[in-house]
mmCIF file of C-alpha atoms and ligand atoms in Angstrom:
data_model
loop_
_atom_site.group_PDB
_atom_site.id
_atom_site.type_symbol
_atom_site.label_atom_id
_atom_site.label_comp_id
_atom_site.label_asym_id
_atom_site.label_seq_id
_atom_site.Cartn_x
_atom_site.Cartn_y
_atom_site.Cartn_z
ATOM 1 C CA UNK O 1 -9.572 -9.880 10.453
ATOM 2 C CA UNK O 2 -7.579 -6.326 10.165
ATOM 3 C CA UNK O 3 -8.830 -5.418 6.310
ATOM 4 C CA UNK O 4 -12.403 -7.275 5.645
ATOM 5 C CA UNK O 5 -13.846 -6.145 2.305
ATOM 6 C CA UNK O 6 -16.903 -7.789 2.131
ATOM 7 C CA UNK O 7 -19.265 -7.873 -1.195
ATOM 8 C CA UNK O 8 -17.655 -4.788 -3.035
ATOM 9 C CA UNK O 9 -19.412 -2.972 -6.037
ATOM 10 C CA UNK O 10 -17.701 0.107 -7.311
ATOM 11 C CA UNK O 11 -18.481 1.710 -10.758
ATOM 12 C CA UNK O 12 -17.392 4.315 -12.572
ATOM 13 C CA UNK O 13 -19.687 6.779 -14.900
ATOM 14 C CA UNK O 14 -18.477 6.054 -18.667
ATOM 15 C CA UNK O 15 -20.526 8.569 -21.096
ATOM 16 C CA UNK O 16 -23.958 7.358 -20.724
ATOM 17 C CA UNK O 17 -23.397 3.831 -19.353
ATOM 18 C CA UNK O 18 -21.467 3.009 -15.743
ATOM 19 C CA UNK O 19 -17.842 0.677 -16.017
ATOM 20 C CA UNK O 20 -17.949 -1.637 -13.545
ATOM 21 C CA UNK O 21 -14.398 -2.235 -11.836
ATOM 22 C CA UNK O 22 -15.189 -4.548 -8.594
ATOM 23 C CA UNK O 23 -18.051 -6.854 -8.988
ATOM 24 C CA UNK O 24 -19.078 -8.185 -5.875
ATOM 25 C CA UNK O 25 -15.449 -8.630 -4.647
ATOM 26 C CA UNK O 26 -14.746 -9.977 -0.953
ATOM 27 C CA UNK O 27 -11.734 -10.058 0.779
ATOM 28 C CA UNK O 28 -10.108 -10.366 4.573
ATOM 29 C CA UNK O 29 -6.769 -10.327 5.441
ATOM 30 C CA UNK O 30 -5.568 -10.639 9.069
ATOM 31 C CA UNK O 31 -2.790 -9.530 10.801
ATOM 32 C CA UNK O 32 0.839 -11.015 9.613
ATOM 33 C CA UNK O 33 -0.786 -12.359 6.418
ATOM 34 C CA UNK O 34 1.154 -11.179 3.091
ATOM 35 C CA UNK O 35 -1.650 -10.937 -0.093
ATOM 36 C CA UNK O 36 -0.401 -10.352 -3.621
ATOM 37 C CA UNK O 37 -3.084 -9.159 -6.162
ATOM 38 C CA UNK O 38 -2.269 -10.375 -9.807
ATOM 39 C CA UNK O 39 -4.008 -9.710 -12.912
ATOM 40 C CA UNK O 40 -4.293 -7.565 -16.156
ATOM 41 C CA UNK O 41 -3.784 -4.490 -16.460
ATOM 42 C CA UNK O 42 -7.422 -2.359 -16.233
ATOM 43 C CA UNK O 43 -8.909 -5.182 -13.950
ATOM 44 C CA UNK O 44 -9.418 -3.281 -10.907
ATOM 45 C CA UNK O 45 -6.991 -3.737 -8.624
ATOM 46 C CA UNK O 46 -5.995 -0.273 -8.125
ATOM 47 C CA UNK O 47 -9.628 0.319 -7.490
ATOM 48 C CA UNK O 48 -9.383 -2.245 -4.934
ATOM 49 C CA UNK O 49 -6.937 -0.597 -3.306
ATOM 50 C CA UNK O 50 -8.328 2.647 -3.095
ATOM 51 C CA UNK O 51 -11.754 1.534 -1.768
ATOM 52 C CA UNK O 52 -9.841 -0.897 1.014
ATOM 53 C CA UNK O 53 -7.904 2.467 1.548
ATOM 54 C CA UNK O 54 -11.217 4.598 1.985
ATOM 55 C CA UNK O 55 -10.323 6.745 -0.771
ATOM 56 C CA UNK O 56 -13.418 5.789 -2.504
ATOM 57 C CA UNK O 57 -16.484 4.825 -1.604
ATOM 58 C CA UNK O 58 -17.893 1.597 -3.299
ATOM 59 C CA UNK O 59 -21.728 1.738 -4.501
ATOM 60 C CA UNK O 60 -22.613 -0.936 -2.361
ATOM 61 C CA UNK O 61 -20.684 -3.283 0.217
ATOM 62 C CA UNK O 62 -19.028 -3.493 3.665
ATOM 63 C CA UNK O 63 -15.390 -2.115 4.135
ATOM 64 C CA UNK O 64 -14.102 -2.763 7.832
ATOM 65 C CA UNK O 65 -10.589 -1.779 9.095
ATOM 66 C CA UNK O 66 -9.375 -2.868 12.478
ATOM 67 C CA UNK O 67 -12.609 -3.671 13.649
ATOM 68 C CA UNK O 68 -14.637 -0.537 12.237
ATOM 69 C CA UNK O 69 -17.243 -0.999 9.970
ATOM 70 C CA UNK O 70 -16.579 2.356 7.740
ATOM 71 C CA UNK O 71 -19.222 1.575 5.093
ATOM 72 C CA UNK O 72 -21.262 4.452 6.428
ATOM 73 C CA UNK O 73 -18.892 6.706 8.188
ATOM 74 C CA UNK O 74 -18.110 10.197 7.142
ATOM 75 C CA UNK O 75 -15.699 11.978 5.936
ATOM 76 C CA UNK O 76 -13.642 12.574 8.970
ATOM 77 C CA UNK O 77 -14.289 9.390 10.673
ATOM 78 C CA UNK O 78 -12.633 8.341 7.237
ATOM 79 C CA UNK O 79 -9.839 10.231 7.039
ATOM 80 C CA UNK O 80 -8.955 9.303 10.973
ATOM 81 C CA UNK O 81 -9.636 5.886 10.472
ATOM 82 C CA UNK O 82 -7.094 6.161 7.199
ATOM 83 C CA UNK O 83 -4.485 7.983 9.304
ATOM 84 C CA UNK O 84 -4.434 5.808 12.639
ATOM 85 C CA UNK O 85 -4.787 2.627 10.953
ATOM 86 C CA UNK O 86 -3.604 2.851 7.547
ATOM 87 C CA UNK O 87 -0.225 2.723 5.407
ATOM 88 C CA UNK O 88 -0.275 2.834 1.412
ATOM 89 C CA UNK O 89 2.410 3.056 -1.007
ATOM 90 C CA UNK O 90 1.998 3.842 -4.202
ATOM 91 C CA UNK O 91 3.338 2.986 -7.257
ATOM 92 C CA UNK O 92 5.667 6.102 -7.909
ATOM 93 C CA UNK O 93 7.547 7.210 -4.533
ATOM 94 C CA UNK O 94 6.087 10.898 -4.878
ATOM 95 C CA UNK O 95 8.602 12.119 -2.494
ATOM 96 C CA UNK O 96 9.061 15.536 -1.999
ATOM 97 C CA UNK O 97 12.439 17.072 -3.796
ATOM 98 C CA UNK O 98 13.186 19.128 -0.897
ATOM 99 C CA UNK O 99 13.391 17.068 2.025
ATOM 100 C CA UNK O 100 15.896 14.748 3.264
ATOM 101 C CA UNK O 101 15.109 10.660 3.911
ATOM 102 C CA UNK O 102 14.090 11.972 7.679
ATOM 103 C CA UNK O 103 12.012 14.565 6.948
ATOM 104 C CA UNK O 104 9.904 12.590 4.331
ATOM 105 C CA UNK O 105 8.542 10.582 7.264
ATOM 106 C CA UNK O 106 8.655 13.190 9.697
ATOM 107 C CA UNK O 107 6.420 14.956 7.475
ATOM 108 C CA UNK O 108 4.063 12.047 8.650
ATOM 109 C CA UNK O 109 4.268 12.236 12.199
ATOM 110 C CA UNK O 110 3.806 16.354 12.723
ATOM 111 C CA UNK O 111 0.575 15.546 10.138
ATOM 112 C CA UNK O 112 -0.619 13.207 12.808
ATOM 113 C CA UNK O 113 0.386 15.787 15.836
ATOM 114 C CA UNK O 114 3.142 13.175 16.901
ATOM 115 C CA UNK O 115 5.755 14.640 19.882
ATOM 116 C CA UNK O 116 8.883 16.064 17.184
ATOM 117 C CA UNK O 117 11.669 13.857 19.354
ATOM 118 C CA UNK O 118 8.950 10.384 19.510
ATOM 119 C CA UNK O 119 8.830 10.966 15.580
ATOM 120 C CA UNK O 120 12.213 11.330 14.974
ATOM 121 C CA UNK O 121 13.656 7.853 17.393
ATOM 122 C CA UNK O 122 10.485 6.400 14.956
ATOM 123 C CA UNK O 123 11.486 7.819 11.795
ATOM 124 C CA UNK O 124 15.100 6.512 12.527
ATOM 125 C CA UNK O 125 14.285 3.176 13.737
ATOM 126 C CA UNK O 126 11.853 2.739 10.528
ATOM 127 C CA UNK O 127 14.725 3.787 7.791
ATOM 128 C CA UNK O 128 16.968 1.235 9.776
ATOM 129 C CA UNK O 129 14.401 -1.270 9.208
ATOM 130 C CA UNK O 130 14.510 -0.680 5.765
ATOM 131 C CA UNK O 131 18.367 -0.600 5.559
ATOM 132 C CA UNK O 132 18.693 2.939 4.878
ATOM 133 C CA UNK O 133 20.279 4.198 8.414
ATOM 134 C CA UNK O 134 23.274 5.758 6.149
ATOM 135 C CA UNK O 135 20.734 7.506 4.336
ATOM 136 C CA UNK O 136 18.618 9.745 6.601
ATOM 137 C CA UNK O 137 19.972 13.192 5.266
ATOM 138 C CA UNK O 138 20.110 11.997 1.716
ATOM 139 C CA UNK O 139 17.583 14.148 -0.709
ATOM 140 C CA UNK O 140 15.334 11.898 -3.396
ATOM 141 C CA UNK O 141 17.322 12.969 -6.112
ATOM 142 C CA UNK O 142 20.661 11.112 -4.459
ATOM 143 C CA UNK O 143 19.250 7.952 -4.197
ATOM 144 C CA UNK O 144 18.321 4.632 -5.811
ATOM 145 C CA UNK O 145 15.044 3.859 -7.810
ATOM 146 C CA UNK O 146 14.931 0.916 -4.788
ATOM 147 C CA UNK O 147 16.255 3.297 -2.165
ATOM 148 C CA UNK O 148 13.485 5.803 -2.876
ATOM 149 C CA UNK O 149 10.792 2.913 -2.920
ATOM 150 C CA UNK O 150 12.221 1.590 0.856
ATOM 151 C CA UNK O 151 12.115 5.640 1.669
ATOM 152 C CA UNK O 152 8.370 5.268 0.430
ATOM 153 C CA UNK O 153 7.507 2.295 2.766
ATOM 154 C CA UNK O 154 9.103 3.508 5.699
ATOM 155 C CA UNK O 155 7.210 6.935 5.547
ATOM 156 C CA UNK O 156 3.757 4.275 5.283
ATOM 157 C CA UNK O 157 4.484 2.824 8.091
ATOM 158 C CA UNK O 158 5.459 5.959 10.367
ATOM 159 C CA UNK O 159 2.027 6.038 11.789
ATOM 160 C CA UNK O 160 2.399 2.660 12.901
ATOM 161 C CA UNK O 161 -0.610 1.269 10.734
ATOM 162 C CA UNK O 162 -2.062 -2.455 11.058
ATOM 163 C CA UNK O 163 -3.441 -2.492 7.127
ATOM 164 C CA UNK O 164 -0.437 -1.510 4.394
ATOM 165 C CA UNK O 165 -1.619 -1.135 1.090
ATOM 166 C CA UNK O 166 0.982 -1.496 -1.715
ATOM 167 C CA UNK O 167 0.281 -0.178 -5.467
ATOM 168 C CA UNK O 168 2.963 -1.856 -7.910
ATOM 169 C CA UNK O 169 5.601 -1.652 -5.797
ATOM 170 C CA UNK O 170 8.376 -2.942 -7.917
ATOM 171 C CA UNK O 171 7.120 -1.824 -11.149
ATOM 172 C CA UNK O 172 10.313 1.479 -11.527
ATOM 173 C CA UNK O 173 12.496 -1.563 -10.360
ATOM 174 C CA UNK O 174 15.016 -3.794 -12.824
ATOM 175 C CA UNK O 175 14.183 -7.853 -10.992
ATOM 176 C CA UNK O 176 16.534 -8.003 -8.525
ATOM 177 C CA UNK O 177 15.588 -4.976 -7.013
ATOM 178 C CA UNK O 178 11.692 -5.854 -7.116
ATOM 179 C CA UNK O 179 12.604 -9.331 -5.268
ATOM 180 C CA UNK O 180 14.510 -7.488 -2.911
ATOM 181 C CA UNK O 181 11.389 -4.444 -2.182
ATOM 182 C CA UNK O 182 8.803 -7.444 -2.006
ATOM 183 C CA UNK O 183 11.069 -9.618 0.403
ATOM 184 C CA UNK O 184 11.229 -5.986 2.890
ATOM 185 C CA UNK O 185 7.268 -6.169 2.544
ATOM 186 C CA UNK O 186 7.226 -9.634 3.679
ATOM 187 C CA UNK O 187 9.666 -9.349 6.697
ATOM 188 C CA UNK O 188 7.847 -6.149 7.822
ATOM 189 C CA UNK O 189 4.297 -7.605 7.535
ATOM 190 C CA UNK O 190 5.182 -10.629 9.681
ATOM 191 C CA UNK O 191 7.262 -8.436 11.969
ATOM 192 C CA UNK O 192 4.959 -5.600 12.718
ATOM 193 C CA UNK O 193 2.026 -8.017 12.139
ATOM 194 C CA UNK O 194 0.728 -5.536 9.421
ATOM 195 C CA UNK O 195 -2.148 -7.161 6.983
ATOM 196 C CA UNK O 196 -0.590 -6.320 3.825
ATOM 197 C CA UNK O 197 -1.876 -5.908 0.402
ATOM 198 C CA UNK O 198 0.271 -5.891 -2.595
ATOM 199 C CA UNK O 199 -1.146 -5.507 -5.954
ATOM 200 C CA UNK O 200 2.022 -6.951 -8.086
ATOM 201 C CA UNK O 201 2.317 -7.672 -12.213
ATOM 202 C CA UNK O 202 5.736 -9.867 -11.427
ATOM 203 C CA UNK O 203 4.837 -13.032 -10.718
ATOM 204 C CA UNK O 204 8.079 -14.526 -9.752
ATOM 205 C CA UNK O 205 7.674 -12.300 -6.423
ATOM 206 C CA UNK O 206 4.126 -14.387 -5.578
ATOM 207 C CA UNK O 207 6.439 -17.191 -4.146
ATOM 208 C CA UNK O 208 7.326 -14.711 -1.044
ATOM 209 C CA UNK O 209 3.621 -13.642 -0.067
ATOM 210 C CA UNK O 210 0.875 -16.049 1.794
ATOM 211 C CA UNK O 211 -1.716 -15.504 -0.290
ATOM 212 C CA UNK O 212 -2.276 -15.249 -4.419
ATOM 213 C CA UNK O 213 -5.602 -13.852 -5.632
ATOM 214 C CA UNK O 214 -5.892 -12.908 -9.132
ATOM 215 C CA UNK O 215 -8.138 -9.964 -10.326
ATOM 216 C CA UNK O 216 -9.953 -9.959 -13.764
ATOM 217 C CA UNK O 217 -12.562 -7.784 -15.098
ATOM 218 C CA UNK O 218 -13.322 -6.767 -11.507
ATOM 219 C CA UNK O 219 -13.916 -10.156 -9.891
ATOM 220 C CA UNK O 220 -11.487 -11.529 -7.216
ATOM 221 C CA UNK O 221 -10.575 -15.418 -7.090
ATOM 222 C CA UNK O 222 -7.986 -17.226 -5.277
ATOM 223 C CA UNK O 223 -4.820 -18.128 -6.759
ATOM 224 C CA UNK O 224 -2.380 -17.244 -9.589
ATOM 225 C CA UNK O 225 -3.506 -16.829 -13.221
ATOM 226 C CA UNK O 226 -0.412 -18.931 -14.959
ATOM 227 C CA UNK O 227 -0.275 -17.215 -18.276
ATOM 228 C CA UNK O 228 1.438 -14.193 -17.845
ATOM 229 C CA UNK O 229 0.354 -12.138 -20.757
ATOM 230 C CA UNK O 230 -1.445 -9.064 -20.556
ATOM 231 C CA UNK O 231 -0.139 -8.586 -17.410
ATOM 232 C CA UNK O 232 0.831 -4.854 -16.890
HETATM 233 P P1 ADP K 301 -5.757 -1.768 -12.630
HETATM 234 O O1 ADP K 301 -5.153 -1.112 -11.440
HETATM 235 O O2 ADP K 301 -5.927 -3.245 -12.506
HETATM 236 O O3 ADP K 301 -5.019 -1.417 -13.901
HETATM 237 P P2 ADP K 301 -7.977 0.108 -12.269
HETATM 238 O O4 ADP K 301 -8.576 -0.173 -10.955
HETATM 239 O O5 ADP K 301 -7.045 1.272 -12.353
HETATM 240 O O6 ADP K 301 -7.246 -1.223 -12.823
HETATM 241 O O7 ADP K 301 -9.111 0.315 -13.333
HETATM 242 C C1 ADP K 301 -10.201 -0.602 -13.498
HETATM 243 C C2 ADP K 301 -11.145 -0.080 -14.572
HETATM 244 O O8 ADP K 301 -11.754 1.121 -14.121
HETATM 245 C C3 ADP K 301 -10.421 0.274 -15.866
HETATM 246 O O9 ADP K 301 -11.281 -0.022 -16.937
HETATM 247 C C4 ADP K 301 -10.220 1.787 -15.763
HETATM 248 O O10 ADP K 301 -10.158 2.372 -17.017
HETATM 249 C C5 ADP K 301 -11.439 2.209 -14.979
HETATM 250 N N1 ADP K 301 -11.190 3.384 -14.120
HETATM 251 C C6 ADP K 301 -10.243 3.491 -13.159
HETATM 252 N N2 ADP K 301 -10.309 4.667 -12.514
HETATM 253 C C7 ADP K 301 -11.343 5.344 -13.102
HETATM 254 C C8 ADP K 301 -11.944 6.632 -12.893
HETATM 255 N N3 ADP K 301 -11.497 7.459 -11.940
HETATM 256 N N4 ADP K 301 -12.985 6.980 -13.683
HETATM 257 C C9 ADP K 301 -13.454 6.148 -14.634
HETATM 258 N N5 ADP K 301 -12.954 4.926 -14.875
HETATM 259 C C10 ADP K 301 -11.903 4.521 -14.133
HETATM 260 MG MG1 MG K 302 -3.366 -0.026 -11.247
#
């Protein structure tokens, strides 16, 4: 398996008790497979993203990424691990005003010490991927709520990750748009074999991913929750 989370506690100080947001959660995902994480809003899947990301560090519990067991790594073994091997897009694009389409992700590559002309054949094969090729010296503020969003997933996968972790990716987006961002994810997960995780509120994207598991009050089961209220 790329992503194996494996018996995850994480909790979180709350005045003078502890919040717990993943109890005991497991999870693998290999490489091609398409996960969607469902559930309310407050039920930890952001959490669960940002421990499978290495951004935090559960309290107890194994996380392994390509084949490295990080659970006790440090800091930069982290942050290498993160780089090489990892892609996550967040909710909100967080582009930066100044730069063009191009330069978003070749803000990636020079980060990563990346040859300027290898980035820039990557950079331009990755916004063709993403159907933006007429779009390279376009600034954020001249495109699309979905444009920016495909802008933000190319620029996740400029390092050429094999885990891509996905925060809400639709939630800026009216429907059609969402279906369209979540049918990119899927095409670029089976094409780059990528083990992708997609924490989603809309529902009517699950039919498009391989696998449903539904988050609530920190624990992880398999399939969809059908009622969709309280869903955020
Ligand atoms: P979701 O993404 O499903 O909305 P989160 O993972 O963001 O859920 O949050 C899960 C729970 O942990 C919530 O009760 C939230 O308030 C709490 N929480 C999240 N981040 C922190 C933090 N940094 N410090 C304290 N509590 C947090
Ligand atoms: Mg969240």
């Amino acid at each position: 398996m790329t992503l194996n989370l494996a018996d995850i506690v994480l909790t979180y100080p709350d005045g003078d008790r502890t919040l717990t947001a993943l109890n005991h959660v497991s999870l693998s995902v290999g490489p091609g497979e398409f996960a969607a994480v469902a559930g309310p809003s407050g039920s930890g899947k952001s959490s669960l993203l940002a421990v499978a990301a290495t951004l935090i560090t559960p309290d107890s519990g194994t996380v392994s990424i390509a084949g490295q067991d990080l659970s006790r790594a440090g800091q930069a073994r982290r942050t290498k691990v993160r780089r090489d091997h990892v892609g996550v897009v967040f909710q909100q694009a967080n582009l930066l005003p100044s730069l063009t389409a191009l330069d978003q992700l070749l803000v990636m590559a020079h980060l990563a010490g990346e040859s300027p002309r290898t980035a820039s054949m990557r950079a331009r094969e990755l916004l063709h991927s993403v159907d933006l090729a007429d779009k390279e010296h376009k600034h954020p503020h001249q495109l699309s709520g979905g444009e920016r969003q495909r802008v933000n997933i190319a620029r996740a996968l400029m390092n050429s990750p094999e885990v891509l972790l996905v925060d809400e990716p639709t939630s800026a987006l009216d429907h059609q748009r969402g279906e369209q961002i979540v049918s990119l994810l899927a095409d670029l997960t089976r094409r780059n074999g990528l083990a992708t995780v997609m924490v989603t509120h809309d529902l009517a994207t699950l039919a498009m991913v391989d696998t449903v598991l539904t988050m609530s009050d920190g624990s992880l089961s398999e399939g969809a929750v059908t009622q969709a209220a309280g869903f955020a």
